C-alpha cells in the first residue's frame, strides 16, 4: 500500500496541496499522513513558573487543534487521514524523519506559502526536499488543482538514471492509464544523434508501457521549449530527475532546472533523485 505524506504550514497554497494529496490518495487507495513541523516552545513565551514539559504539552495541544481544524476546513473531513505534530527546529530534518517513519511512497508539498512561522513550507524547503528526500516529491503550484491525470511529460538528458526513474514512473502512471511523453531538447539538430538512438533502444528494451512516446525539440532556450511543449500537449504532470552535483546534466540541462520549475511552472512537478529511484514508488 502506498503512503502519501503532506507537510503543511497552514497557508492557502498548503490547503490546495492538501486537497491534491487527498484526492490522489483516494485515487491510489493510499494512506495520507498530514504533518506540521514546529519548533520547541520558547521559555520566554510562558510564565516563569511553567515547566518545559508543561509548555511543550500546551504548544502541542494548540498546534494539533490548529492542524485538525485546518484539515477539516480544507477537506471537510478527517476520515482516512492521520494528523501529526512534529517538534524539530529544522523543517527539513522534521520532514525527512517523517518520510522514514511513515515509510512514505511520496511527499506532496505546496511550492509557495505565507506564514510568520519558521517552519513555512515554501520554495526553498521544496527545493531542499527534492534533493534530499528518499521518496519522490510532488510539488503543487499555487494555481494548480487536482484533475484526472491523462498526460505526463518526463524530461530526459540521457542520464543513466532516466531509465530507472521511468520504470518507477510507469508503475505510478499505470494507476491512471496515462500517456507518457519522454522529452529531450536539443540545442541543434546535430547534437547527440547517436545518444538519442541508443536511448530509444534502451527505452524499448527496459520500459514496458504501451502509452509511451519519445519526443524531441530543437531550441537554445531549454526552459522556453519545455514550457511550450507542456502547453502544446496539455500536460497534467511534469516529471524530472534531480541530478547530483557535478553530474552529466551540464551537457543539456542546467543543474537547477528541476528546482526552478518547482516554483515557476503551473503544472505539478514530480521529482526523483538517486535515493527515490533506489526505492519502490
PDB file of C-alpha atoms in Angstrom:
ATOM      1  CA  UNK A   1       0.000   0.000   0.000  1.00  0.00           C
ATOM      2  CA  UNK A   2       1.243   3.464  -0.864  1.00  0.00           C
ATOM      3  CA  UNK A   3       1.677   6.068   1.853  1.00  0.00           C
ATOM      4  CA  UNK A   4       1.483   9.770   0.995  1.00  0.00           C
ATOM      5  CA  UNK A   5       2.985  12.380   3.297  1.00  0.00           C
ATOM      6  CA  UNK A   6       1.857  16.005   3.217  1.00  0.00           C
ATOM      7  CA  UNK A   7       3.765  18.599   5.298  1.00  0.00           C
ATOM      8  CA  UNK A   8       1.726  21.758   5.859  1.00  0.00           C
ATOM      9  CA  UNK A   9       2.350  25.318   7.025  1.00  0.00           C
ATOM     10  CA  UNK A  10      -1.384  26.212   7.091  1.00  0.00           C
ATOM     11  CA  UNK A  11      -1.040  28.599   4.133  1.00  0.00           C
ATOM     12  CA  UNK A  12      -3.566  28.954   1.310  1.00  0.00           C
ATOM     13  CA  UNK A  13      -1.277  27.085  -1.040  1.00  0.00           C
ATOM     14  CA  UNK A  14      -0.763  24.347   1.517  1.00  0.00           C
ATOM     15  CA  UNK A  15      -4.554  23.995   1.538  1.00  0.00           C
ATOM     16  CA  UNK A  16      -4.500  23.429  -2.233  1.00  0.00           C
ATOM     17  CA  UNK A  17      -1.658  20.932  -1.915  1.00  0.00           C
ATOM     18  CA  UNK A  18      -3.550  19.093   0.828  1.00  0.00           C
ATOM     19  CA  UNK A  19      -6.637  18.827  -1.377  1.00  0.00           C
ATOM     20  CA  UNK A  20      -4.436  17.475  -4.185  1.00  0.00           C
ATOM     21  CA  UNK A  21      -2.800  14.962  -1.840  1.00  0.00           C
ATOM     22  CA  UNK A  22      -6.192  13.860  -0.527  1.00  0.00           C
ATOM     23  CA  UNK A  23      -7.687  13.304  -3.984  1.00  0.00           C
ATOM     24  CA  UNK A  24      -4.522  11.499  -5.076  1.00  0.00           C
ATOM     25  CA  UNK A  25      -4.663   9.220  -2.036  1.00  0.00           C
ATOM     26  CA  UNK A  26      -8.290   8.369  -2.845  1.00  0.00           C
ATOM     27  CA  UNK A  27      -7.391   7.613  -6.457  1.00  0.00           C
ATOM     28  CA  UNK A  28      -4.475   5.394  -5.431  1.00  0.00           C
ATOM     29  CA  UNK A  29      -6.178   3.897  -2.367  1.00  0.00           C
ATOM     30  CA  UNK A  30      -3.168   5.183  -0.417  1.00  0.00           C
ATOM     31  CA  UNK A  31      -2.744   6.256   3.183  1.00  0.00           C
ATOM     32  CA  UNK A  32      -2.392  10.006   3.813  1.00  0.00           C
ATOM     33  CA  UNK A  33      -0.463  11.483   6.736  1.00  0.00           C
ATOM     34  CA  UNK A  34      -0.586  15.252   7.267  1.00  0.00           C
ATOM     35  CA  UNK A  35       2.190  16.705   9.423  1.00  0.00           C
ATOM     36  CA  UNK A  36       3.235  20.083  10.734  1.00  0.00           C
ATOM     37  CA  UNK A  37       6.817  20.677  11.876  1.00  0.00           C
ATOM     38  CA  UNK A  38       7.099  23.130  14.775  1.00  0.00           C
ATOM     39  CA  UNK A  39       9.956  24.378  16.909  1.00  0.00           C
ATOM     40  CA  UNK A  40      10.243  23.522  20.556  1.00  0.00           C
ATOM     41  CA  UNK A  41       8.482  26.200  22.659  1.00  0.00           C
ATOM     42  CA  UNK A  42      10.496  29.145  23.891  1.00  0.00           C
ATOM     43  CA  UNK A  43      10.973  29.654  27.644  1.00  0.00           C
ATOM     44  CA  UNK A  44      10.217  33.358  27.132  1.00  0.00           C
ATOM     45  CA  UNK A  45       6.729  32.690  25.787  1.00  0.00           C
ATOM     46  CA  UNK A  46       5.376  31.302  29.052  1.00  0.00           C
ATOM     47  CA  UNK A  47       5.216  32.286  32.743  1.00  0.00           C
ATOM     48  CA  UNK A  48       8.452  31.707  34.634  1.00  0.00           C
ATOM     49  CA  UNK A  49       6.887  29.037  36.832  1.00  0.00           C
ATOM     50  CA  UNK A  50       5.841  26.865  33.871  1.00  0.00           C
ATOM     51  CA  UNK A  51       7.972  23.775  33.321  1.00  0.00           C
ATOM     52  CA  UNK A  52       9.311  22.883  29.899  1.00  0.00           C
ATOM     53  CA  UNK A  53       7.101  19.792  29.866  1.00  0.00           C
ATOM     54  CA  UNK A  54       4.029  21.921  30.548  1.00  0.00           C
ATOM     55  CA  UNK A  55       4.986  24.397  27.821  1.00  0.00           C
ATOM     56  CA  UNK A  56       5.576  21.620  25.338  1.00  0.00           C
ATOM     57  CA  UNK A  57       2.234  19.971  26.040  1.00  0.00           C
ATOM     58  CA  UNK A  58       0.361  23.275  25.729  1.00  0.00           C
ATOM     59  CA  UNK A  59       2.153  24.044  22.477  1.00  0.00           C
ATOM     60  CA  UNK A  60       1.449  20.597  21.102  1.00  0.00           C
ATOM     61  CA  UNK A  61      -2.229  20.809  22.018  1.00  0.00           C
ATOM     62  CA  UNK A  62      -2.529  24.212  20.338  1.00  0.00           C
ATOM     63  CA  UNK A  63      -0.835  23.056  17.138  1.00  0.00           C
ATOM     64  CA  UNK A  64      -2.796  19.804  16.990  1.00  0.00           C
ATOM     65  CA  UNK A  65      -6.092  21.681  17.275  1.00  0.00           C
ATOM     66  CA  UNK A  66      -4.972  24.003  14.523  1.00  0.00           C
ATOM     67  CA  UNK A  67      -3.830  21.099  12.353  1.00  0.00           C
ATOM     68  CA  UNK A  68      -7.107  19.211  12.703  1.00  0.00           C
ATOM     69  CA  UNK A  69      -9.133  22.383  12.107  1.00  0.00           C
ATOM     70  CA  UNK A  70      -7.045  23.115   9.007  1.00  0.00           C
ATOM     71  CA  UNK A  71      -7.697  19.635   7.588  1.00  0.00           C
ATOM     72  CA  UNK A  72     -11.427  19.856   8.295  1.00  0.00           C
ATOM     73  CA  UNK A  73     -11.655  23.334   6.732  1.00  0.00           C
ATOM     74  CA  UNK A  74      -9.685  22.187   3.680  1.00  0.00           C
ATOM     75  CA  UNK A  75     -11.244  18.763   3.164  1.00  0.00           C
ATOM     76  CA  UNK A  76     -14.464  18.793   5.146  1.00  0.00           C
ATOM     77  CA  UNK A  77     -13.392  15.602   6.909  1.00  0.00           C
ATOM     78  CA  UNK A  78     -10.685  13.866   8.917  1.00  0.00           C
ATOM     79  CA  UNK A  79     -11.713  10.465   7.593  1.00  0.00           C
ATOM     80  CA  UNK A  80      -8.960   8.296   6.097  1.00  0.00           C
ATOM     81  CA  UNK A  81      -6.146  10.675   7.081  1.00  0.00           C
ATOM     82  CA  UNK A  82      -3.843  10.956  10.082  1.00  0.00           C
ATOM     83  CA  UNK A  83      -2.593  14.236  11.571  1.00  0.00           C
ATOM     84  CA  UNK A  84       0.677  14.573  13.467  1.00  0.00           C
ATOM     85  CA  UNK A  85       2.720  17.348  15.022  1.00  0.00           C
ATOM     86  CA  UNK A  86       6.493  17.010  14.812  1.00  0.00           C
ATOM     87  CA  UNK A  87       8.805  19.012  17.082  1.00  0.00           C
ATOM     88  CA  UNK A  88      12.034  19.879  15.301  1.00  0.00           C
ATOM     89  CA  UNK A  89      13.975  23.115  14.907  1.00  0.00           C
ATOM     90  CA  UNK A  90      14.683  22.168  11.289  1.00  0.00           C
ATOM     91  CA  UNK A  91      11.694  21.772   8.989  1.00  0.00           C
ATOM     92  CA  UNK A  92      13.741  19.719   6.525  1.00  0.00           C
ATOM     93  CA  UNK A  93      15.015  17.357   9.210  1.00  0.00           C
ATOM     94  CA  UNK A  94      11.492  17.011  10.579  1.00  0.00           C
ATOM     95  CA  UNK A  95      10.022  16.126   7.186  1.00  0.00           C
ATOM     96  CA  UNK A  96      12.853  13.732   6.346  1.00  0.00           C
ATOM     97  CA  UNK A  97      12.307  11.967   9.664  1.00  0.00           C
ATOM     98  CA  UNK A  98       8.587  11.743   8.898  1.00  0.00           C
ATOM     99  CA  UNK A  99       9.327  10.222   5.484  1.00  0.00           C
ATOM    100  CA  UNK A 100      11.365   7.485   7.162  1.00  0.00           C
ATOM    101  CA  UNK A 101       8.875   6.894   9.989  1.00  0.00           C
ATOM    102  CA  UNK A 102       5.921   6.754   7.604  1.00  0.00           C
ATOM    103  CA  UNK A 103       7.704   4.657   5.000  1.00  0.00           C
ATOM    104  CA  UNK A 104       6.333   7.297   2.646  1.00  0.00           C
ATOM    105  CA  UNK A 105       5.929   6.480  -1.026  1.00  0.00           C
ATOM    106  CA  UNK A 106       5.558  10.145  -1.995  1.00  0.00           C
ATOM    107  CA  UNK A 107       5.674  13.602  -0.428  1.00  0.00           C
ATOM    108  CA  UNK A 108       3.150  16.181  -1.658  1.00  0.00           C
ATOM    109  CA  UNK A 109       4.025  19.799  -0.885  1.00  0.00           C
ATOM    110  CA  UNK A 110       2.953  23.280  -1.890  1.00  0.00           C
ATOM    111  CA  UNK A 111       5.612  25.352  -3.629  1.00  0.00           C
ATOM    112  CA  UNK A 112       4.764  28.667  -2.027  1.00  0.00           C
ATOM    113  CA  UNK A 113       3.498  29.792   1.357  1.00  0.00           C
ATOM    114  CA  UNK A 114       2.906  32.805   3.547  1.00  0.00           C
ATOM    115  CA  UNK A 115       3.485  32.372   7.253  1.00  0.00           C
ATOM    116  CA  UNK A 116       5.171  34.078  10.174  1.00  0.00           C
ATOM    117  CA  UNK A 117       6.491  30.727  11.372  1.00  0.00           C
ATOM    118  CA  UNK A 118       9.987  29.476  10.579  1.00  0.00           C
ATOM    119  CA  UNK A 119       8.549  26.115   9.602  1.00  0.00           C
ATOM    120  CA  UNK A 120       6.851  27.523   6.495  1.00  0.00           C
ATOM    121  CA  UNK A 121       6.784  25.028   3.623  1.00  0.00           C
ATOM    122  CA  UNK A 122       7.712  27.145   0.616  1.00  0.00           C
ATOM    123  CA  UNK A 123      10.050  27.272  -2.337  1.00  0.00           C
ATOM    124  CA  UNK A 124      13.364  26.830  -0.550  1.00  0.00           C
ATOM    125  CA  UNK A 125      12.060  23.958   1.560  1.00  0.00           C
ATOM    126  CA  UNK A 126      10.613  22.252  -1.503  1.00  0.00           C
ATOM    127  CA  UNK A 127      13.914  22.545  -3.347  1.00  0.00           C
ATOM    128  CA  UNK A 128      15.819  21.044  -0.428  1.00  0.00           C
ATOM    129  CA  UNK A 129      13.329  18.179  -0.215  1.00  0.00           C
ATOM    130  CA  UNK A 130      13.706  17.486  -3.930  1.00  0.00           C
ATOM    131  CA  UNK A 131      17.431  16.993  -3.371  1.00  0.00           C
ATOM    132  CA  UNK A 132      17.309  15.055  -0.093  1.00  0.00           C
ATOM    133  CA  UNK A 133      14.068  13.042   0.011  1.00  0.00           C
ATOM    134  CA  UNK A 134      14.246   9.256  -0.083  1.00  0.00           C
ATOM    135  CA  UNK A 135      10.914   9.163  -1.947  1.00  0.00           C
ATOM    136  CA  UNK A 136       9.570  11.167  -4.910  1.00  0.00           C
ATOM    137  CA  UNK A 137       8.448  14.733  -4.170  1.00  0.00           C
ATOM    138  CA  UNK A 138       5.318  16.097  -5.837  1.00  0.00           C
ATOM    139  CA  UNK A 139       5.322  19.912  -5.810  1.00  0.00           C
ATOM    140  CA  UNK A 140       1.932  21.581  -6.281  1.00  0.00           C
ATOM    141  CA  UNK A 141       1.992  25.173  -7.632  1.00  0.00           C
ATOM    142  CA  UNK A 142      -0.252  27.881  -6.254  1.00  0.00           C
ATOM    143  CA  UNK A 143      -2.747  27.793  -9.120  1.00  0.00           C
ATOM    144  CA  UNK A 144      -2.901  24.013  -9.634  1.00  0.00           C
ATOM    145  CA  UNK A 145      -5.831  21.813  -8.652  1.00  0.00           C
ATOM    146  CA  UNK A 146      -6.317  18.057  -8.830  1.00  0.00           C
ATOM    147  CA  UNK A 147      -7.761  16.660 -12.022  1.00  0.00           C
ATOM    148  CA  UNK A 148      -7.622  13.288 -13.720  1.00  0.00           C
ATOM    149  CA  UNK A 149      -4.045  12.758 -14.911  1.00  0.00           C
ATOM    150  CA  UNK A 150      -4.059  11.894 -18.605  1.00  0.00           C
ATOM    151  CA  UNK A 151      -0.718  13.237 -19.898  1.00  0.00           C
ATOM    152  CA  UNK A 152       2.709  13.118 -18.256  1.00  0.00           C
ATOM    153  CA  UNK A 153       5.931  14.609 -19.587  1.00  0.00           C
ATOM    154  CA  UNK A 154       9.290  13.259 -18.435  1.00  0.00           C
ATOM    155  CA  UNK A 155      12.291  15.407 -19.312  1.00  0.00           C
ATOM    156  CA  UNK A 156      15.383  13.442 -20.279  1.00  0.00           C
ATOM    157  CA  UNK A 157      19.014  14.335 -20.855  1.00  0.00           C
ATOM    158  CA  UNK A 158      20.118  10.719 -21.475  1.00  0.00           C
ATOM    159  CA  UNK A 159      21.159  10.336 -17.854  1.00  0.00           C
ATOM    160  CA  UNK A 160      21.912   6.776 -16.798  1.00  0.00           C
ATOM    161  CA  UNK A 161      19.238   7.304 -14.139  1.00  0.00           C
ATOM    162  CA  UNK A 162      16.459   8.136 -16.605  1.00  0.00           C
ATOM    163  CA  UNK A 163      15.569   4.511 -17.329  1.00  0.00           C
ATOM    164  CA  UNK A 164      15.341   3.650 -13.617  1.00  0.00           C
ATOM    165  CA  UNK A 165      13.217   6.744 -12.954  1.00  0.00           C
ATOM    166  CA  UNK A 166      10.939   5.892 -15.881  1.00  0.00           C
ATOM    167  CA  UNK A 167      10.442   2.378 -14.541  1.00  0.00           C
ATOM    168  CA  UNK A 168       9.202   3.917 -11.296  1.00  0.00           C
ATOM    169  CA  UNK A 169       7.112   6.447 -13.164  1.00  0.00           C
ATOM    170  CA  UNK A 170       5.360   3.885 -15.364  1.00  0.00           C
ATOM    171  CA  UNK A 171       4.411   1.883 -12.256  1.00  0.00           C
ATOM    172  CA  UNK A 172       2.772   5.028 -10.889  1.00  0.00           C
ATOM    173  CA  UNK A 173       1.210   6.018 -14.226  1.00  0.00           C
ATOM    174  CA  UNK A 174      -0.410   2.605 -14.640  1.00  0.00           C
ATOM    175  CA  UNK A 175      -2.859   3.635 -11.916  1.00  0.00           C
ATOM    176  CA  UNK A 176      -4.201   6.348 -14.226  1.00  0.00           C
ATOM    177  CA  UNK A 177      -3.945   4.722 -17.676  1.00  0.00           C
ATOM    178  CA  UNK A 178      -1.994   7.820 -18.686  1.00  0.00           C
ATOM    179  CA  UNK A 179       0.146   8.765 -21.680  1.00  0.00           C
ATOM    180  CA  UNK A 180       3.833   9.477 -21.053  1.00  0.00           C
ATOM    181  CA  UNK A 181       5.966  11.601 -23.367  1.00  0.00           C
ATOM    182  CA  UNK A 182       9.727  11.400 -22.833  1.00  0.00           C
ATOM    183  CA  UNK A 183      11.049  14.767 -23.995  1.00  0.00           C
ATOM    184  CA  UNK A 184      14.578  15.782 -24.906  1.00  0.00           C
ATOM    185  CA  UNK A 185      15.500  19.303 -26.000  1.00  0.00           C
ATOM    186  CA  UNK A 186      18.450  19.580 -28.396  1.00  0.00           C
ATOM    187  CA  UNK A 187      20.343  22.806 -28.925  1.00  0.00           C
ATOM    188  CA  UNK A 188      20.848  21.854 -32.588  1.00  0.00           C
ATOM    189  CA  UNK A 189      19.761  19.108 -34.969  1.00  0.00           C
ATOM    190  CA  UNK A 190      23.232  17.562 -34.958  1.00  0.00           C
ATOM    191  CA  UNK A 191      23.525  17.212 -31.178  1.00  0.00           C
ATOM    192  CA  UNK A 192      23.750  13.757 -29.620  1.00  0.00           C
ATOM    193  CA  UNK A 193      22.158  11.845 -32.518  1.00  0.00           C
ATOM    194  CA  UNK A 194      23.936   8.631 -31.527  1.00  0.00           C
ATOM    195  CA  UNK A 195      22.965   9.090 -27.878  1.00  0.00           C
ATOM    196  CA  UNK A 196      19.343   9.668 -28.835  1.00  0.00           C
ATOM    197  CA  UNK A 197      19.192   6.465 -30.868  1.00  0.00           C
ATOM    198  CA  UNK A 198      20.825   4.477 -28.080  1.00  0.00           C
ATOM    199  CA  UNK A 199      18.416   5.961 -25.535  1.00  0.00           C
ATOM    200  CA  UNK A 200      15.383   4.999 -27.630  1.00  0.00           C
ATOM    201  CA  UNK A 201      16.703   1.447 -27.810  1.00  0.00           C
ATOM    202  CA  UNK A 202      17.064   1.398 -24.015  1.00  0.00           C
ATOM    203  CA  UNK A 203      13.513   2.675 -23.662  1.00  0.00           C
ATOM    204  CA  UNK A 204      12.166  -0.066 -25.892  1.00  0.00           C
ATOM    205  CA  UNK A 205      14.179  -2.741 -24.077  1.00  0.00           C
ATOM    206  CA  UNK A 206      13.574  -1.674 -20.464  1.00  0.00           C
ATOM    207  CA  UNK A 207      10.262   0.201 -20.338  1.00  0.00           C
ATOM    208  CA  UNK A 208       7.206  -1.946 -20.973  1.00  0.00           C
ATOM    209  CA  UNK A 209       4.457   0.635 -21.153  1.00  0.00           C
ATOM    210  CA  UNK A 210       2.040   0.860 -24.064  1.00  0.00           C
ATOM    211  CA  UNK A 211       1.352   4.616 -23.968  1.00  0.00           C
ATOM    212  CA  UNK A 212       4.956   5.815 -24.104  1.00  0.00           C
ATOM    213  CA  UNK A 213       6.478   8.010 -26.787  1.00  0.00           C
ATOM    214  CA  UNK A 214       9.779   9.796 -27.313  1.00  0.00           C
ATOM    215  CA  UNK A 215       9.679  13.451 -28.371  1.00  0.00           C
ATOM    216  CA  UNK A 216      12.345  15.993 -29.273  1.00  0.00           C
ATOM    217  CA  UNK A 217      12.520  19.745 -29.657  1.00  0.00           C
ATOM    218  CA  UNK A 218      15.278  21.967 -31.076  1.00  0.00           C
ATOM    219  CA  UNK A 219      15.963  25.133 -29.077  1.00  0.00           C
ATOM    220  CA  UNK A 220      18.740  27.117 -27.467  1.00  0.00           C
ATOM    221  CA  UNK A 221      16.344  28.001 -24.651  1.00  0.00           C
ATOM    222  CA  UNK A 222      15.530  24.761 -22.880  1.00  0.00           C
ATOM    223  CA  UNK A 223      13.138  26.291 -20.360  1.00  0.00           C
ATOM    224  CA  UNK A 224      11.096  28.026 -23.039  1.00  0.00           C
ATOM    225  CA  UNK A 225      10.985  24.923 -25.230  1.00  0.00           C
ATOM    226  CA  UNK A 226       9.845  22.818 -22.295  1.00  0.00           C
ATOM    227  CA  UNK A 227       7.155  25.306 -21.256  1.00  0.00           C
ATOM    228  CA  UNK A 228       5.842  25.469 -24.831  1.00  0.00           C
ATOM    229  CA  UNK A 229       5.724  21.680 -25.082  1.00  0.00           C
ATOM    230  CA  UNK A 230       3.835  21.370 -21.795  1.00  0.00           C
ATOM    231  CA  UNK A 231       1.217  23.767 -23.116  1.00  0.00           C
ATOM    232  CA  UNK A 232       1.137  22.164 -26.555  1.00  0.00           C
ATOM    233  CA  UNK A 233       0.156  18.708 -25.331  1.00  0.00           C
ATOM    234  CA  UNK A 234      -1.810  19.914 -22.286  1.00  0.00           C
ATOM    235  CA  UNK A 235       0.375  18.245 -19.684  1.00  0.00           C
ATOM    236  CA  UNK A 236      -1.082  17.312 -16.306  1.00  0.00           C
ATOM    237  CA  UNK A 237       2.193  16.341 -14.647  1.00  0.00           C
ATOM    238  CA  UNK A 238       5.838  17.190 -15.302  1.00  0.00           C
ATOM    239  CA  UNK A 239       8.453  14.688 -14.118  1.00  0.00           C
ATOM    240  CA  UNK A 240      12.196  15.280 -13.732  1.00  0.00           C
ATOM    241  CA  UNK A 241      15.190  13.540 -12.261  1.00  0.00           C
ATOM    242  CA  UNK A 242      17.242  15.716  -9.898  1.00  0.00           C
ATOM    243  CA  UNK A 243      20.830  15.122 -10.868  1.00  0.00           C
ATOM    244  CA  UNK A 244      23.681  15.009  -8.428  1.00  0.00           C
ATOM    245  CA  UNK A 245      26.017  17.970  -8.317  1.00  0.00           C
ATOM    246  CA  UNK A 246      28.693  17.676 -10.947  1.00  0.00           C
ATOM    247  CA  UNK A 247      26.737  15.076 -12.940  1.00  0.00           C
ATOM    248  CA  UNK A 248      26.396  14.810 -16.700  1.00  0.00           C
ATOM    249  CA  UNK A 249      23.465  17.198 -16.905  1.00  0.00           C
ATOM    250  CA  UNK A 250      25.813  20.006 -17.898  1.00  0.00           C
ATOM    251  CA  UNK A 251      25.521  18.682 -21.456  1.00  0.00           C
ATOM    252  CA  UNK A 252      21.925  19.800 -21.792  1.00  0.00           C
ATOM    253  CA  UNK A 253      20.046  20.764 -18.657  1.00  0.00           C
ATOM    254  CA  UNK A 254      21.134  23.400 -16.189  1.00  0.00           C
ATOM    255  CA  UNK A 255      21.667  21.705 -12.848  1.00  0.00           C
ATOM    256  CA  UNK A 256      18.956  23.766 -11.149  1.00  0.00           C
ATOM    257  CA  UNK A 257      16.258  23.454 -13.835  1.00  0.00           C
ATOM    258  CA  UNK A 258      14.228  20.971 -11.808  1.00  0.00           C
ATOM    259  CA  UNK A 259      14.355  23.296  -8.806  1.00  0.00           C
ATOM    260  CA  UNK A 260      13.388  26.356 -10.840  1.00  0.00           C
ATOM    261  CA  UNK A 261      10.348  24.602 -12.273  1.00  0.00           C
ATOM    262  CA  UNK A 262       9.299  23.612  -8.748  1.00  0.00           C
ATOM    263  CA  UNK A 263       8.436  27.280  -8.123  1.00  0.00           C
ATOM    264  CA  UNK A 264       7.728  28.626 -11.618  1.00  0.00           C
ATOM    265  CA  UNK A 265       5.565  26.178 -13.530  1.00  0.00           C
ATOM    266  CA  UNK A 266       1.796  25.949 -13.212  1.00  0.00           C
ATOM    267  CA  UNK A 267       1.965  22.186 -13.802  1.00  0.00           C
ATOM    268  CA  UNK A 268       2.574  19.908 -10.781  1.00  0.00           C
ATOM    269  CA  UNK A 269       6.163  18.653 -10.707  1.00  0.00           C
ATOM    270  CA  UNK A 270       7.108  15.138  -9.624  1.00  0.00           C
ATOM    271  CA  UNK A 271      10.827  14.808  -8.974  1.00  0.00           C
ATOM    272  CA  UNK A 272      13.052  11.801  -8.428  1.00  0.00           C
ATOM    273  CA  UNK A 273      16.609  11.644  -7.147  1.00  0.00           C
ATOM    274  CA  UNK A 274      19.151   8.876  -6.588  1.00  0.00           C
ATOM    275  CA  UNK A 275      17.580   7.925  -3.246  1.00  0.00           C
ATOM    276  CA  UNK A 276      13.989   7.798  -4.512  1.00  0.00           C
ATOM    277  CA  UNK A 277      14.890   5.827  -7.619  1.00  0.00           C
ATOM    278  CA  UNK A 278      16.550   3.235  -5.415  1.00  0.00           C
ATOM    279  CA  UNK A 279      13.294   2.560  -3.573  1.00  0.00           C
ATOM    280  CA  UNK A 280       9.891   1.392  -4.728  1.00  0.00           C
ATOM    281  CA  UNK A 281       7.400   4.079  -5.710  1.00  0.00           C
TER     282      UNK A 281
END
